[in-house]
Amino acid sequence: MQIADVIQCGCGYVLLGDEEEEMLRDADEHVRSIHPELIGTLSPLELARPPHEDEAAS
Protein backbone atom coordinates (compact mmCIF):
# COMPACT_ATOMS: atom_id res chain seq x y z
CA MET A 1 0.00 0.00 0.00
CA GLN A 2 1.29 3.45 -0.90
CA ILE A 3 1.05 6.47 1.39
CA ALA A 4 -1.56 7.99 -0.98
CA ASP A 5 -3.83 5.05 -0.14
CA VAL A 6 -4.29 6.31 3.43
CA ILE A 7 -6.41 9.36 4.27
CA GLN A 8 -7.19 10.60 7.76
CA CYS A 9 -10.41 12.49 8.41
CA GLY A 10 -10.28 15.59 10.58
CA CYS A 11 -12.15 13.58 13.23
CA GLY A 12 -9.33 11.02 13.32
CA TYR A 13 -10.99 8.24 11.30
CA VAL A 14 -8.51 6.58 8.92
CA LEU A 15 -9.62 5.58 5.41
CA LEU A 16 -7.60 2.81 3.77
CA GLY A 17 -7.96 1.59 0.20
CA ASP A 18 -6.17 0.06 -2.75
CA GLU A 19 -8.15 1.93 -5.43
CA GLU A 20 -9.57 5.44 -5.75
CA GLU A 21 -13.11 4.12 -6.21
CA GLU A 22 -12.83 2.15 -2.97
CA MET A 23 -11.51 5.23 -1.14
CA LEU A 24 -14.37 7.39 -2.45
CA ARG A 25 -16.95 4.79 -1.42
CA ASP A 26 -15.47 4.47 2.08
CA ALA A 27 -15.20 8.25 2.49
CA ASP A 28 -18.82 8.69 1.38
CA GLU A 29 -19.98 6.01 3.83
CA HIS A 30 -18.01 7.65 6.66
CA VAL A 31 -19.44 11.10 5.92
CA ARG A 32 -23.01 9.78 5.74
CA SER A 33 -22.75 7.90 9.03
CA ILE A 34 -20.57 10.25 11.13
CA HIS A 35 -20.86 13.71 9.52
CA PRO A 36 -24.37 13.84 7.93
CA GLU A 37 -24.49 17.63 8.36
CA LEU A 38 -21.69 17.87 5.78
CA ILE A 39 -23.41 15.87 3.01
CA GLY A 40 -23.44 17.90 -0.19
CA THR A 41 -21.03 20.57 1.03
CA LEU A 42 -17.75 19.11 -0.33
CA SER A 43 -16.57 15.95 -2.04
CA PRO A 44 -15.87 12.97 0.25
CA LEU A 45 -12.11 13.30 -0.24
CA GLU A 46 -12.21 17.04 0.56
CA LEU A 47 -14.10 16.22 3.75
CA ALA A 48 -11.51 13.58 4.62
CA ARG A 49 -8.67 16.14 4.71
CA PRO A 50 -7.59 17.09 8.20
CA PRO A 51 -8.23 20.75 9.12
CA HIS A 52 -5.51 23.34 8.57
CA GLU A 53 -3.54 24.23 11.70
CA ASP A 54 -5.36 27.56 12.11
CA GLU A 55 -8.76 25.79 11.81
CA ALA A 56 -7.76 23.13 14.34
CA ALA A 57 -6.74 25.78 16.87
CA SER A 58 -10.17 27.45 16.90
XYZ file of C-alpha atoms in Angstrom:
58
model
C 0.000 0.000 0.000
C 1.295 3.450 -0.897
C 1.045 6.468 1.395
C -1.557 7.990 -0.978
C -3.831 5.054 -0.138
C -4.289 6.315 3.428
C -6.409 9.360 4.268
C -7.194 10.599 7.764
C -10.415 12.491 8.414
C -10.280 15.590 10.577
C -12.147 13.579 13.232
C -9.330 11.022 13.324
C -10.988 8.240 11.300
C -8.507 6.583 8.916
C -9.616 5.579 5.405
C -7.603 2.806 3.769
C -7.957 1.592 0.203
C -6.173 0.061 -2.751
C -8.152 1.930 -5.428
C -9.570 5.442 -5.750
C -13.113 4.119 -6.212
C -12.832 2.148 -2.974
C -11.509 5.228 -1.139
C -14.368 7.392 -2.451
C -16.947 4.795 -1.422
C -15.473 4.465 2.075
C -15.196 8.248 2.486
C -18.820 8.689 1.385
C -19.984 6.014 3.834
C -18.007 7.648 6.658
C -19.444 11.099 5.925
C -23.015 9.777 5.738
C -22.751 7.897 9.034
C -20.566 10.250 11.127
C -20.865 13.709 9.518
C -24.373 13.844 7.930
C -24.490 17.625 8.361
C -21.687 17.875 5.779
C -23.409 15.875 3.009
C -23.442 17.895 -0.192
C -21.029 20.569 1.034
C -17.753 19.114 -0.330
C -16.566 15.948 -2.040
C -15.869 12.967 0.245
C -12.114 13.301 -0.245
C -12.210 17.038 0.561
C -14.098 16.221 3.748
C -11.509 13.583 4.616
C -8.674 16.140 4.708
C -7.586 17.094 8.203
C -8.230 20.751 9.115
C -5.508 23.345 8.569
C -3.541 24.230 11.701
C -5.365 27.560 12.110
C -8.762 25.795 11.808
C -7.762 23.127 14.337
C -6.736 25.782 16.867
C -10.172 27.446 16.896
